[in-house]
Amino acid sequence: MQKKIRVCLIGCGRAGMIHARSYMGGVSGAVLAALCDPSADTLKAAAEETGVTKLYSDWHDVMKDEEIDAVIVVTPTQFHHDVVISAASAGKHVFCEKPMASTEAECDEMIAACATNKVKLQLGFMRRFDRSFRRGKEMLDAGTVGDVTLIKSNTYGPSEPKEWMYDVRRNYGPIGEVNSHDFDTLRWYAGSEVKMIHAVGHNFRSPEKARQYPEYYDTCTVMLEFENGVLGMITGAQYVRYGYDSRAEILGTQGIIKVGSQHANSAETVTADRVIRSDSMDSWRTLFIDAYRAEDQAFIDCIRDDTEPLVSGTDGKMALVLVNEGLRSILERRPIMLKNGLPEE
Ligand SMILES: NC(=O)c1ccc[n+]([C@@H]2O[C@H](COP(=O)([O-])OP(=O)(O)OC[C@H]3O[C@@H](n4cnc5c(N)ncnc54)[C@H](O)[C@@H]3O)[C@@H](O)[C@H]2O)c1
C-alpha cells in the first residue's frame, strides 16, 4: 500500500484553515502532519482545532523536516515566492494559493524550481473544481451552445475593505482581491490567451477615502479580447454588503450557459404581501467549500498518481499577468495589448 502523503500547512489564517479542515475532514491518501505560522495565537488555535502536534513558527524549519512530503502555502502573497522555491529545493510538492506571487518573473522562478526538482506545483483556483463551474465547462466543450462568442464572469464581495486594501498600487484593489479567479475562469473557458485588456474602476462606496487614496476603486469593469476571437467581460466589486456573488455566463451561437447562483439554499418564503424571500450566499467560504476539498484531493491524487496538476504554475502566472495589466489599464486609463497573453514591451 502507498504511504500517506504527509502535508504541512504554512499559514493558518482564513484560507489556510479551510485547507486544514479539508484534510481533517478526509482528503484520502494524505495526513495533515504539521502546521506553521509565526503568530503564536494563530498557531495555537489551529493546533487546538486540528489536533496536530508538530508545530513550526518559521517556515525555514519545515524545509528541513524530512517527514514532510508536501506543503500548502497560504501565507500572505508576498511570501509565496520564497516559500515555494525553498520547498521545491527541499523536494517537497507544493500547493500554492493565488495570487501566485507579485511579478511574472517570480512566477517563472517558482515554476522552474518545481520543474527542476521534479515536484508538483498546483495553484489555488478552486473554481475549476466547483461542480457548477465544471459543468459549465463540460457543456461548453460538448458544443451544447454552439461556438463560444462572449464569456462574462462577476465576483462581488460583501466586506468593508481593510485599511491596507485602499493602496491599490501595492494591493491591487478588487481586480486582484476578487477578480483573479474570474481571469482564470475566462482563460479556462475561452481556451485561449488574452490579446487585449481594458479596465475601468471607480470608488463609489468609500468617498471619505478618496482624498488619502485617490486611486482607490471599489468597482471595476474589464473588457477582454482573446486570441481566438472570443470576447470577455469581467466585473468586480468590494463592499457590496448584500452577500457574496459569483456567477458566469457563456454566450454561444446556439444558446447560453449560466453558471452559479446567489442563493444560499433552495428554500423560499412567499408571504401574503406577495413578496418572495430567500437567503443570499454569505461568503466564498460557504459557496466554494466543496471545491476547496476537491482541489485538495486533486493535489494529493496528482502526487500519488504522478500526473500533471489540473491547475498549473503557468495558470497562476497568466492570471497574475492579467491582474497586473488590468490594474495598469485602470491607472493609465487605456487599453493594453498583450502577445501570447504576456505584456508586449
Ligand atoms: N483561493 C481563494 O479563494 C483565497 C481566499 C482567501 C485568501 N486567499 C489567498 O491565501 C493567502 C492568505 O490569505 P488569508 O486571507 O488566509 O490571509 P490571513 O491573513 O487570514 O492568513 C495568513 C496567515 O499567514 C501567516 N503568516 C504571515 N507570515 C507568514 C510567514 N512568513 N510564514 C508562515 N505564515 C505566515 C499569518 O500569521 C496568518 O495566520 C493569500 O495569498 C490570499 O490571497 C485565497
JSON list of C-alpha atoms in Angstrom, two decimals, residues 218-308:
[
{"chain": "A", "resi": 218, "resn": "ASP", "atom": "CA", "xyz": [-14.23, 49.57, -5.29]},
{"chain": "A", "resi": 219, "resn": "THR", "atom": "CA", "xyz": [-15.94, 48.68, -8.56]},
{"chain": "A", "resi": 220, "resn": "CYS", "atom": "CA", "xyz": [-14.43, 47.76, -11.90]},
{"chain": "A", "resi": 221, "resn": "THR", "atom": "CA", "xyz": [-15.32, 46.51, -15.32]},
{"chain": "A", "resi": 222, "resn": "VAL", "atom": "CA", "xyz": [-12.80, 44.67, -17.52]},
{"chain": "A", "resi": 223, "resn": "MET", "atom": "CA", "xyz": [-13.24, 44.14, -21.26]},
{"chain": "A", "resi": 224, "resn": "LEU", "atom": "CA", "xyz": [-11.16, 41.38, -22.88]},
{"chain": "A", "resi": 225, "resn": "GLU", "atom": "CA", "xyz": [-10.47, 40.06, -26.34]},
{"chain": "A", "resi": 226, "resn": "PHE", "atom": "CA", "xyz": [-8.93, 36.58, -26.68]},
{"chain": "A", "resi": 227, "resn": "GLU", "atom": "CA", "xyz": [-6.57, 35.46, -29.42]},
{"chain": "A", "resi": 228, "resn": "ASN", "atom": "CA", "xyz": [-9.17, 33.00, -30.72]},
{"chain": "A", "resi": 229, "resn": "GLY", "atom": "CA", "xyz": [-11.65, 35.89, -31.13]},
{"chain": "A", "resi": 230, "resn": "VAL", "atom": "CA", "xyz": [-13.80, 35.15, -28.07]},
{"chain": "A", "resi": 231, "resn": "LEU", "atom": "CA", "xyz": [-14.87, 38.29, -26.17]},
{"chain": "A", "resi": 232, "resn": "GLY", "atom": "CA", "xyz": [-14.80, 38.56, -22.39]},
{"chain": "A", "resi": 233, "resn": "MET", "atom": "CA", "xyz": [-16.28, 40.77, -19.69]},
{"chain": "A", "resi": 234, "resn": "ILE", "atom": "CA", "xyz": [-15.37, 40.69, -16.02]},
{"chain": "A", "resi": 235, "resn": "THR", "atom": "CA", "xyz": [-16.94, 42.86, -13.36]},
{"chain": "A", "resi": 236, "resn": "GLY", "atom": "CA", "xyz": [-15.77, 43.19, -9.78]},
{"chain": "A", "resi": 237, "resn": "ALA", "atom": "CA", "xyz": [-16.79, 44.97, -6.62]},
{"chain": "A", "resi": 238, "resn": "GLN", "atom": "CA", "xyz": [-15.95, 45.10, -2.95]},
{"chain": "A", "resi": 239, "resn": "TYR", "atom": "CA", "xyz": [-18.15, 46.10, -0.01]},
{"chain": "A", "resi": 240, "resn": "VAL", "atom": "CA", "xyz": [-21.42, 45.30, -1.76]},
{"chain": "A", "resi": 241, "resn": "ARG", "atom": "CA", "xyz": [-22.92, 44.25, 1.61]},
{"chain": "A", "resi": 242, "resn": "TYR", "atom": "CA", "xyz": [-25.69, 42.04, 0.16]},
{"chain": "A", "resi": 243, "resn": "GLY", "atom": "CA", "xyz": [-23.62, 38.85, 0.14]},
{"chain": "A", "resi": 244, "resn": "TYR", "atom": "CA", "xyz": [-21.02, 37.05, -1.94]},
{"chain": "A", "resi": 245, "resn": "ASP", "atom": "CA", "xyz": [-21.94, 36.94, -5.58]},
{"chain": "A", "resi": 246, "resn": "SER", "atom": "CA", "xyz": [-20.00, 34.91, -8.15]},
{"chain": "A", "resi": 247, "resn": "ARG", "atom": "CA", "xyz": [-21.61, 33.92, -11.44]},
{"chain": "A", "resi": 248, "resn": "ALA", "atom": "CA", "xyz": [-20.61, 33.34, -15.06]},
{"chain": "A", "resi": 249, "resn": "GLU", "atom": "CA", "xyz": [-22.31, 33.25, -18.46]},
{"chain": "A", "resi": 250, "resn": "ILE", "atom": "CA", "xyz": [-21.14, 31.64, -21.69]},
{"chain": "A", "resi": 251, "resn": "LEU", "atom": "CA", "xyz": [-22.97, 33.00, -24.72]},
{"chain": "A", "resi": 252, "resn": "GLY", "atom": "CA", "xyz": [-22.71, 30.74, -27.74]},
{"chain": "A", "resi": 253, "resn": "THR", "atom": "CA", "xyz": [-24.04, 30.89, -31.29]},
{"chain": "A", "resi": 254, "resn": "GLN", "atom": "CA", "xyz": [-26.78, 28.40, -30.30]},
{"chain": "A", "resi": 255, "resn": "GLY", "atom": "CA", "xyz": [-27.63, 29.33, -26.72]},
{"chain": "A", "resi": 256, "resn": "ILE", "atom": "CA", "xyz": [-26.32, 30.41, -23.34]},
{"chain": "A", "resi": 257, "resn": "ILE", "atom": "CA", "xyz": [-24.87, 28.59, -20.32]},
{"chain": "A", "resi": 258, "resn": "LYS", "atom": "CA", "xyz": [-25.39, 30.25, -16.94]},
{"chain": "A", "resi": 259, "resn": "VAL", "atom": "CA", "xyz": [-23.20, 29.19, -14.05]},
{"chain": "A", "resi": 260, "resn": "GLY", "atom": "CA", "xyz": [-23.75, 29.93, -10.36]},
{"chain": "A", "resi": 261, "resn": "SER", "atom": "CA", "xyz": [-26.48, 31.41, -8.24]},
{"chain": "A", "resi": 262, "resn": "GLN", "atom": "CA", "xyz": [-26.85, 33.98, -5.48]},
{"chain": "A", "resi": 263, "resn": "HIS", "atom": "CA", "xyz": [-28.99, 31.63, -3.43]},
{"chain": "A", "resi": 264, "resn": "ALA", "atom": "CA", "xyz": [-27.53, 30.10, -0.28]},
{"chain": "A", "resi": 265, "resn": "ASN", "atom": "CA", "xyz": [-30.08, 27.29, -0.48]},
{"chain": "A", "resi": 266, "resn": "SER", "atom": "CA", "xyz": [-33.27, 26.45, -2.36]},
{"chain": "A", "resi": 267, "resn": "ALA", "atom": "CA", "xyz": [-35.74, 27.43, 0.42]},
{"chain": "A", "resi": 268, "resn": "GLU", "atom": "CA", "xyz": [-38.08, 30.30, -0.46]},
{"chain": "A", "resi": 269, "resn": "THR", "atom": "CA", "xyz": [-40.73, 32.07, 1.59]},
{"chain": "A", "resi": 270, "resn": "VAL", "atom": "CA", "xyz": [-43.72, 33.61, -0.16]},
{"chain": "A", "resi": 271, "resn": "THR", "atom": "CA", "xyz": [-45.90, 35.83, 2.04]},
{"chain": "A", "resi": 272, "resn": "ALA", "atom": "CA", "xyz": [-49.36, 37.40, 1.72]},
{"chain": "A", "resi": 273, "resn": "ASP", "atom": "CA", "xyz": [-47.86, 40.70, 0.59]},
{"chain": "A", "resi": 274, "resn": "ARG", "atom": "CA", "xyz": [-46.76, 38.69, -2.48]},
{"chain": "A", "resi": 275, "resn": "VAL", "atom": "CA", "xyz": [-43.05, 39.01, -1.69]},
{"chain": "A", "resi": 276, "resn": "ILE", "atom": "CA", "xyz": [-40.70, 36.08, -2.27]},
{"chain": "A", "resi": 277, "resn": "ARG", "atom": "CA", "xyz": [-37.74, 35.82, 0.12]},
{"chain": "A", "resi": 278, "resn": "SER", "atom": "CA", "xyz": [-34.74, 33.55, 0.19]},
{"chain": "A", "resi": 279, "resn": "ASP", "atom": "CA", "xyz": [-31.25, 33.55, 1.71]},
{"chain": "A", "resi": 280, "resn": "SER", "atom": "CA", "xyz": [-28.39, 35.03, -0.27]},
{"chain": "A", "resi": 281, "resn": "MET", "atom": "CA", "xyz": [-24.90, 33.48, -0.29]},
{"chain": "A", "resi": 282, "resn": "ASP", "atom": "CA", "xyz": [-22.84, 34.94, 2.56]},
{"chain": "A", "resi": 283, "resn": "SER", "atom": "CA", "xyz": [-19.23, 34.11, 1.70]},
{"chain": "A", "resi": 284, "resn": "TRP", "atom": "CA", "xyz": [-16.78, 32.44, -0.66]},
{"chain": "A", "resi": 285, "resn": "ARG", "atom": "CA", "xyz": [-16.04, 30.13, 2.26]},
{"chain": "A", "resi": 286, "resn": "THR", "atom": "CA", "xyz": [-19.58, 28.75, 2.08]},
{"chain": "A", "resi": 287, "resn": "LEU", "atom": "CA", "xyz": [-20.04, 28.78, -1.69]},
{"chain": "A", "resi": 288, "resn": "PHE", "atom": "CA", "xyz": [-16.80, 27.00, -2.56]},
{"chain": "A", "resi": 289, "resn": "ILE", "atom": "CA", "xyz": [-16.37, 24.72, 0.46]},
{"chain": "A", "resi": 290, "resn": "ASP", "atom": "CA", "xyz": [-16.73, 21.54, -1.63]},
{"chain": "A", "resi": 291, "resn": "ALA", "atom": "CA", "xyz": [-14.48, 22.99, -4.34]},
{"chain": "A", "resi": 292, "resn": "TYR", "atom": "CA", "xyz": [-11.68, 23.58, -1.81]},
{"chain": "A", "resi": 293, "resn": "ARG", "atom": "CA", "xyz": [-11.96, 19.98, -0.65]},
{"chain": "A", "resi": 294, "resn": "ALA", "atom": "CA", "xyz": [-11.92, 18.74, -4.26]},
{"chain": "A", "resi": 295, "resn": "GLU", "atom": "CA", "xyz": [-8.83, 20.80, -5.15]},
{"chain": "A", "resi": 296, "resn": "ASP", "atom": "CA", "xyz": [-7.01, 19.49, -2.06]},
{"chain": "A", "resi": 297, "resn": "GLN", "atom": "CA", "xyz": [-7.90, 15.91, -3.06]},
{"chain": "A", "resi": 298, "resn": "ALA", "atom": "CA", "xyz": [-6.78, 16.54, -6.64]},
{"chain": "A", "resi": 299, "resn": "PHE", "atom": "CA", "xyz": [-3.40, 17.81, -5.38]},
{"chain": "A", "resi": 300, "resn": "ILE", "atom": "CA", "xyz": [-2.83, 14.63, -3.37]},
{"chain": "A", "resi": 301, "resn": "ASP", "atom": "CA", "xyz": [-4.04, 12.46, -6.27]},
{"chain": "A", "resi": 302, "resn": "CYS", "atom": "CA", "xyz": [-1.61, 14.08, -8.71]},
{"chain": "A", "resi": 303, "resn": "ILE", "atom": "CA", "xyz": [1.29, 13.38, -6.33]},
{"chain": "A", "resi": 304, "resn": "ARG", "atom": "CA", "xyz": [0.25, 9.76, -5.73]},
{"chain": "A", "resi": 305, "resn": "ASP", "atom": "CA", "xyz": [-0.59, 9.02, -9.38]},
{"chain": "A", "resi": 306, "resn": "ASP", "atom": "CA", "xyz": [2.29, 11.10, -10.75]},
{"chain": "A", "resi": 307, "resn": "THR", "atom": "CA", "xyz": [0.02, 13.08, -13.07]},
{"chain": "A", "resi": 308, "resn": "GLU", "atom": "CA", "xyz": [0.04, 16.77, -14.00]}
]
